mmCIF file of C-alpha atoms and ligand atoms in Angstrom:
data_model
loop_
_atom_site.group_PDB
_atom_site.id
_atom_site.type_symbol
_atom_site.label_atom_id
_atom_site.label_comp_id
_atom_site.label_asym_id
_atom_site.label_seq_id
_atom_site.Cartn_x
_atom_site.Cartn_y
_atom_site.Cartn_z
ATOM 1 C CA MET A 914 -19.948 144.701 33.628
ATOM 2 C CA SER A 915 -17.240 146.191 35.888
ATOM 3 C CA ALA A 916 -13.541 145.515 35.351
ATOM 4 C CA PRO A 917 -12.009 142.628 37.323
ATOM 5 C CA SER A 918 -10.676 143.825 40.676
ATOM 6 C CA MET A 919 -8.435 140.824 41.401
ATOM 7 C CA THR A 920 -5.636 139.071 39.509
ATOM 8 C CA LEU A 921 -5.085 135.333 39.651
ATOM 9 C CA PHE A 922 -1.756 133.823 38.626
ATOM 10 C CA HIS A 923 -3.017 131.047 36.416
ATOM 11 C CA ASN A 924 -1.856 127.952 34.580
ATOM 12 C CA PRO A 925 -4.529 125.745 32.999
ATOM 13 C CA ALA A 926 -2.683 122.540 33.939
ATOM 14 C CA SER A 927 -2.460 123.352 37.638
ATOM 15 C CA PRO A 928 -5.066 121.425 39.619
ATOM 16 C CA PHE A 929 -4.675 123.860 42.508
ATOM 17 C CA VAL A 930 -5.572 126.718 40.169
ATOM 18 C CA ARG A 931 -8.471 124.648 38.859
ATOM 19 C CA LYS A 932 -9.968 124.431 42.353
ATOM 20 C CA VAL A 933 -10.053 128.233 42.459
ATOM 21 C CA MET A 934 -11.545 128.482 38.962
ATOM 22 C CA VAL A 935 -14.281 125.979 39.840
ATOM 23 C CA LEU A 936 -15.168 127.866 43.018
ATOM 24 C CA LEU A 937 -15.228 131.182 41.126
ATOM 25 C CA HIS A 938 -17.575 129.617 38.582
ATOM 26 C CA GLU A 939 -19.824 127.967 41.156
ATOM 27 C CA THR A 940 -20.166 131.216 43.130
ATOM 28 C CA GLY A 941 -20.686 133.502 40.118
ATOM 29 C CA GLN A 942 -17.467 135.449 40.597
ATOM 30 C CA LEU A 943 -15.526 134.670 37.414
ATOM 31 C CA ASN A 944 -15.796 138.234 36.158
ATOM 32 C CA ARG A 945 -14.157 139.614 39.301
ATOM 33 C CA VAL A 946 -10.809 138.015 38.460
ATOM 34 C CA ALA A 947 -8.313 138.707 35.670
ATOM 35 C CA LEU A 948 -6.077 135.771 34.789
ATOM 36 C CA GLN A 949 -2.326 136.320 34.585
ATOM 37 C CA PRO A 950 -0.711 133.403 32.702
ATOM 38 C CA SER A 951 2.127 131.791 34.620
ATOM 39 C CA GLN A 952 4.376 129.220 32.956
ATOM 40 C CA LEU A 953 6.518 127.722 35.650
ATOM 41 C CA SER A 954 8.120 124.599 36.975
ATOM 42 C CA PRO A 955 10.339 124.002 40.010
ATOM 43 C CA VAL A 956 13.378 124.679 37.807
ATOM 44 C CA SER A 957 12.017 127.522 35.670
ATOM 45 C CA PRO A 958 10.468 130.092 37.974
ATOM 46 C CA ASP A 959 8.114 132.903 37.002
ATOM 47 C CA ALA A 960 9.831 136.154 38.043
ATOM 48 C CA ALA A 961 6.577 138.138 38.190
ATOM 49 C CA LEU A 962 4.995 135.498 40.392
ATOM 50 C CA ASN A 963 8.028 135.454 42.696
ATOM 51 C CA GLN A 964 7.479 139.169 43.331
ATOM 52 C CA ASP A 965 4.021 138.413 44.684
ATOM 53 C CA ASN A 966 4.590 134.987 46.202
ATOM 54 C CA PRO A 967 8.143 134.338 47.381
ATOM 55 C CA LEU A 968 7.391 130.610 47.269
ATOM 56 C CA GLY A 969 6.864 130.917 43.518
ATOM 57 C CA LYS A 970 3.730 128.800 43.633
ATOM 58 C CA ILE A 971 0.352 129.101 41.953
ATOM 59 C CA PRO A 972 -2.359 129.960 42.577
ATOM 60 C CA ALA A 973 -1.668 133.380 44.037
ATOM 61 C CA LEU A 974 -4.419 136.008 44.107
ATOM 62 C CA ARG A 975 -3.660 139.737 44.093
ATOM 63 C CA LEU A 976 -6.490 141.785 45.563
ATOM 64 C CA ALA A 977 -7.462 145.319 44.514
ATOM 65 C CA ASP A 978 -5.436 146.850 47.352
ATOM 66 C CA GLY A 979 -2.306 144.908 46.367
ATOM 67 C CA THR A 980 -2.606 142.282 49.102
ATOM 68 C CA VAL A 981 -1.568 138.872 47.787
ATOM 69 C CA LEU A 982 -3.178 135.669 49.036
ATOM 70 C CA TYR A 983 -1.790 132.139 48.728
ATOM 71 C CA ASP A 984 -2.083 129.137 48.811
ATOM 72 C CA SER A 985 -5.205 127.626 47.200
ATOM 73 C CA ARG A 986 -6.820 126.875 50.565
ATOM 74 C CA VAL A 987 -6.518 130.489 51.711
ATOM 75 C CA ILE A 988 -7.760 131.769 48.343
ATOM 76 C CA LEU A 989 -10.792 129.465 48.425
ATOM 77 C CA GLU A 990 -11.638 130.598 51.942
ATOM 78 C CA TYR A 991 -11.315 134.263 50.946
ATOM 79 C CA LEU A 992 -13.396 133.943 47.778
ATOM 80 C CA ASP A 993 -16.058 131.959 49.578
ATOM 81 C CA GLN A 994 -16.563 134.932 51.871
ATOM 82 C CA GLN A 995 -17.020 137.334 48.934
ATOM 83 C CA HIS A 996 -20.357 136.095 47.580
ATOM 84 C CA VAL A 997 -23.906 136.073 48.852
ATOM 85 C CA GLY A 998 -24.874 132.486 47.982
ATOM 86 C CA ASN A 999 -24.633 129.426 50.184
ATOM 87 C CA PRO A 1000 -21.089 129.040 51.504
ATOM 88 C CA LEU A 1001 -19.035 126.298 49.863
ATOM 89 C CA ILE A 1002 -16.895 126.063 52.998
ATOM 90 C CA PRO A 1003 -18.982 125.641 56.134
ATOM 91 C CA ARG A 1004 -18.281 128.582 58.425
ATOM 92 C CA GLU A 1005 -18.331 126.643 61.701
ATOM 93 C CA GLY A 1006 -19.121 123.436 63.509
ATOM 94 C CA SER A 1007 -18.211 119.846 62.808
ATOM 95 C CA ALA A 1008 -19.193 120.193 59.133
ATOM 96 C CA ARG A 1009 -16.390 122.720 58.662
ATOM 97 C CA TRP A 1010 -13.694 120.397 59.986
ATOM 98 C CA ARG A 1011 -15.113 117.382 58.164
ATOM 99 C CA ARG A 1012 -15.280 119.125 54.783
ATOM 100 C CA LEU A 1013 -11.866 120.753 55.173
ATOM 101 C CA THR A 1014 -10.344 117.405 56.126
ATOM 102 C CA LEU A 1015 -11.796 115.808 52.991
ATOM 103 C CA ALA A 1016 -10.409 118.729 50.985
ATOM 104 C CA ALA A 1017 -7.011 118.173 52.618
ATOM 105 C CA LEU A 1018 -7.147 114.506 51.631
ATOM 106 C CA ALA A 1019 -7.723 115.563 48.029
ATOM 107 C CA ASP A 1020 -4.906 118.110 48.238
ATOM 108 C CA GLY A 1021 -2.607 115.363 49.511
ATOM 109 C CA ILE A 1022 -3.451 113.288 46.432
ATOM 110 C CA LEU A 1023 -2.645 116.327 44.313
ATOM 111 C CA GLU A 1024 0.640 117.068 46.041
ATOM 112 C CA ALA A 1025 1.800 113.494 45.484
ATOM 113 C CA ALA A 1026 0.551 113.501 41.885
ATOM 114 C CA VAL A 1027 2.307 116.779 41.048
ATOM 115 C CA MET A 1028 5.558 115.569 42.653
ATOM 116 C CA ILE A 1029 5.418 112.406 40.538
ATOM 117 C CA ARG A 1030 4.771 114.532 37.465
ATOM 118 C CA TYR A 1031 7.801 116.721 38.159
ATOM 119 C CA GLU A 1032 10.059 113.737 38.843
ATOM 120 C CA LEU A 1033 9.033 112.014 35.610
ATOM 121 C CA ALA A 1034 8.849 115.095 33.376
ATOM 122 C CA LEU A 1035 11.856 117.056 34.600
ATOM 123 C CA ARG A 1036 14.484 114.547 35.690
ATOM 124 C CA ALA A 1037 16.463 112.322 33.384
ATOM 125 C CA PRO A 1038 15.053 108.761 33.378
ATOM 126 C CA GLU A 1039 18.238 107.302 34.856
ATOM 127 C CA LYS A 1040 17.806 109.618 37.849
ATOM 128 C CA HIS A 1041 14.216 108.629 38.601
ATOM 129 C CA TRP A 1042 13.914 107.405 42.182
ATOM 130 C CA ALA A 1043 11.699 104.324 41.841
ATOM 131 C CA GLN A 1044 11.190 103.734 45.575
ATOM 132 C CA TRP A 1045 10.114 107.325 46.144
ATOM 133 C CA LEU A 1046 7.795 107.230 43.129
ATOM 134 C CA ASP A 1047 6.205 104.041 44.462
ATOM 135 C CA ALA A 1048 5.696 105.646 47.875
ATOM 136 C CA GLN A 1049 3.932 108.619 46.273
ATOM 137 C CA ARG A 1050 1.732 106.298 44.200
ATOM 138 C CA GLU A 1051 0.883 104.285 47.328
ATOM 139 C CA LYS A 1052 -0.148 107.482 49.098
ATOM 140 C CA ILE A 1053 -2.531 108.231 46.235
ATOM 141 C CA ARG A 1054 -3.890 104.667 46.233
ATOM 142 C CA ARG A 1055 -4.533 104.722 49.995
ATOM 143 C CA ALA A 1056 -6.335 108.060 49.814
ATOM 144 C CA LEU A 1057 -8.487 106.936 46.878
ATOM 145 C CA ALA A 1058 -9.376 103.721 48.725
ATOM 146 C CA VAL A 1059 -10.579 105.745 51.731
ATOM 147 C CA LEU A 1060 -12.686 107.995 49.506
ATOM 148 C CA GLU A 1061 -14.260 104.917 47.889
ATOM 149 C CA ALA A 1062 -14.906 103.103 51.155
ATOM 150 C CA ASP A 1063 -16.048 105.949 53.383
ATOM 151 C CA ASN A 1064 -16.848 109.163 51.586
ATOM 152 C CA ILE A 1065 -19.112 108.675 48.567
ATOM 153 C CA ALA A 1066 -22.274 109.759 50.382
ATOM 154 C CA GLU A 1067 -20.507 112.791 51.859
ATOM 155 C CA LEU A 1068 -19.144 113.789 48.474
ATOM 156 C CA SER A 1069 -22.523 113.386 46.829
ATOM 157 C CA CYS A 1070 -24.474 115.674 49.152
ATOM 158 C CA HIS A 1071 -22.860 119.033 48.244
ATOM 159 C CA PHE A 1072 -20.588 120.303 45.509
ATOM 160 C CA ASP A 1073 -18.568 122.282 48.019
ATOM 161 C CA VAL A 1074 -14.891 122.665 48.944
ATOM 162 C CA ALA A 1075 -14.536 118.930 49.609
ATOM 163 C CA ALA A 1076 -16.183 117.817 46.384
ATOM 164 C CA ILE A 1077 -14.419 120.485 44.307
ATOM 165 C CA SER A 1078 -11.035 119.405 45.675
ATOM 166 C CA VAL A 1079 -11.661 115.696 45.077
ATOM 167 C CA ALA A 1080 -13.020 116.359 41.569
ATOM 168 C CA CYS A 1081 -9.949 118.427 40.657
ATOM 169 C CA ALA A 1082 -7.674 115.725 42.075
ATOM 170 C CA LEU A 1083 -9.325 113.042 39.943
ATOM 171 C CA GLY A 1084 -9.176 115.296 36.893
ATOM 172 C CA TYR A 1085 -5.450 115.737 37.406
ATOM 173 C CA LEU A 1086 -4.907 111.976 37.737
ATOM 174 C CA ASP A 1087 -6.664 111.589 34.382
ATOM 175 C CA LEU A 1088 -4.511 114.327 32.860
ATOM 176 C CA ARG A 1089 -1.063 113.282 34.082
ATOM 177 C CA HIS A 1090 -1.366 109.767 35.449
ATOM 178 C CA PRO A 1091 -3.830 107.750 33.363
ATOM 179 C CA ASP A 1092 -1.512 104.774 33.962
ATOM 180 C CA LEU A 1093 -2.777 104.631 37.555
ATOM 181 C CA GLN A 1094 -6.189 103.554 36.204
ATOM 182 C CA TRP A 1095 -7.814 104.765 39.407
ATOM 183 C CA ARG A 1096 -11.336 103.863 38.226
ATOM 184 C CA ASP A 1097 -10.599 100.122 38.340
ATOM 185 C CA ALA A 1098 -10.499 99.983 42.134
ATOM 186 C CA GLN A 1099 -12.883 102.895 42.765
ATOM 187 C CA PRO A 1100 -16.092 102.313 40.781
ATOM 188 C CA GLN A 1101 -18.329 104.430 43.031
ATOM 189 C CA LEU A 1102 -15.888 107.296 42.962
ATOM 190 C CA ALA A 1103 -15.728 106.940 39.176
ATOM 191 C CA ALA A 1104 -19.529 107.183 38.926
ATOM 192 C CA TRP A 1105 -19.579 110.226 41.205
ATOM 193 C CA TYR A 1106 -16.818 111.856 39.155
ATOM 194 C CA ALA A 1107 -18.598 111.141 35.859
ATOM 195 C CA ASP A 1108 -21.587 112.994 37.260
ATOM 196 C CA VAL A 1109 -19.809 116.055 38.680
ATOM 197 C CA SER A 1110 -17.606 116.338 35.599
ATOM 198 C CA GLN A 1111 -20.706 117.478 33.715
ATOM 199 C CA ARG A 1112 -21.082 120.582 35.845
ATOM 200 C CA PRO A 1113 -20.448 123.770 33.835
ATOM 201 C CA SER A 1114 -17.720 124.778 36.319
ATOM 202 C CA MET A 1115 -15.828 121.532 35.695
ATOM 203 C CA GLN A 1116 -16.395 121.619 31.933
ATOM 204 C CA ALA A 1117 -15.168 125.212 31.707
ATOM 205 C CA SER A 1118 -11.957 124.389 33.560
ATOM 206 C CA VAL A 1119 -10.913 121.180 31.783
ATOM 207 C CA PRO A 1120 -7.154 121.628 31.297
ATOM 208 C CA GLN A 1121 -6.316 122.467 27.676
ATOM 209 C CA VAL A 1122 -2.677 121.386 27.503
HETATM 210 C C1 LIG B 141 1.365 120.321 35.291
HETATM 211 O O1 LIG B 141 1.630 120.677 34.138
HETATM 212 O O2 LIG B 141 1.114 119.140 35.564
HETATM 213 C C2 LIG B 141 1.339 121.373 36.375
HETATM 214 C C3 LIG B 141 1.438 122.721 36.000
HETATM 215 C C4 LIG B 141 1.412 123.688 37.002
HETATM 216 C C5 LIG B 141 1.283 123.317 38.331
HETATM 217 C C6 LIG B 141 1.169 121.972 38.679
HETATM 218 C C7 LIG B 141 1.205 121.007 37.693
#
């Protein structure tokens, strides 16, 4: 087996990193990437990461020639063009825009969920901004309701960029926001998630925190 040619700034709790790990697994590319642990938060940056990504965000992927790619969407697109199997991001046509829009919906859930996590974990309780937290939670609820009402069949047909992104979003809600009890109002999504959670790529990337 050849040595990994790429380096991924990695944190097992990051759902954006998890998307990349799941795609690497699904496309048989895990051994091409070395993981560089990155412990960071908005108030405790990772100096090595900042050298490669001035935004200080993970995931960031350093290629063999030193080029650094970020964010997760760009990395997924790049990695999906580096394997010979069926693409997990449609290359063209309406399917491309549909699947990327579903992936963006999942990323929006994640962005809100991570912001809530930072507010609750990093700021003193008396400084928590309840109205803002509620607005973030509402954003998540609206997005989940749309997935339940409109997208179960679409999610079920391929485990591609859209499904990977939604699965990682739901996994992160379970990890950091079990209080949201998202399954109660989304039974079909819960059944879909129970199924895809069994995939080796999802099992191998369950956050160990
Ligand atoms: C978390 O611990 O929830 C987390 C870690 C890294 C990136 C995003 C979230």
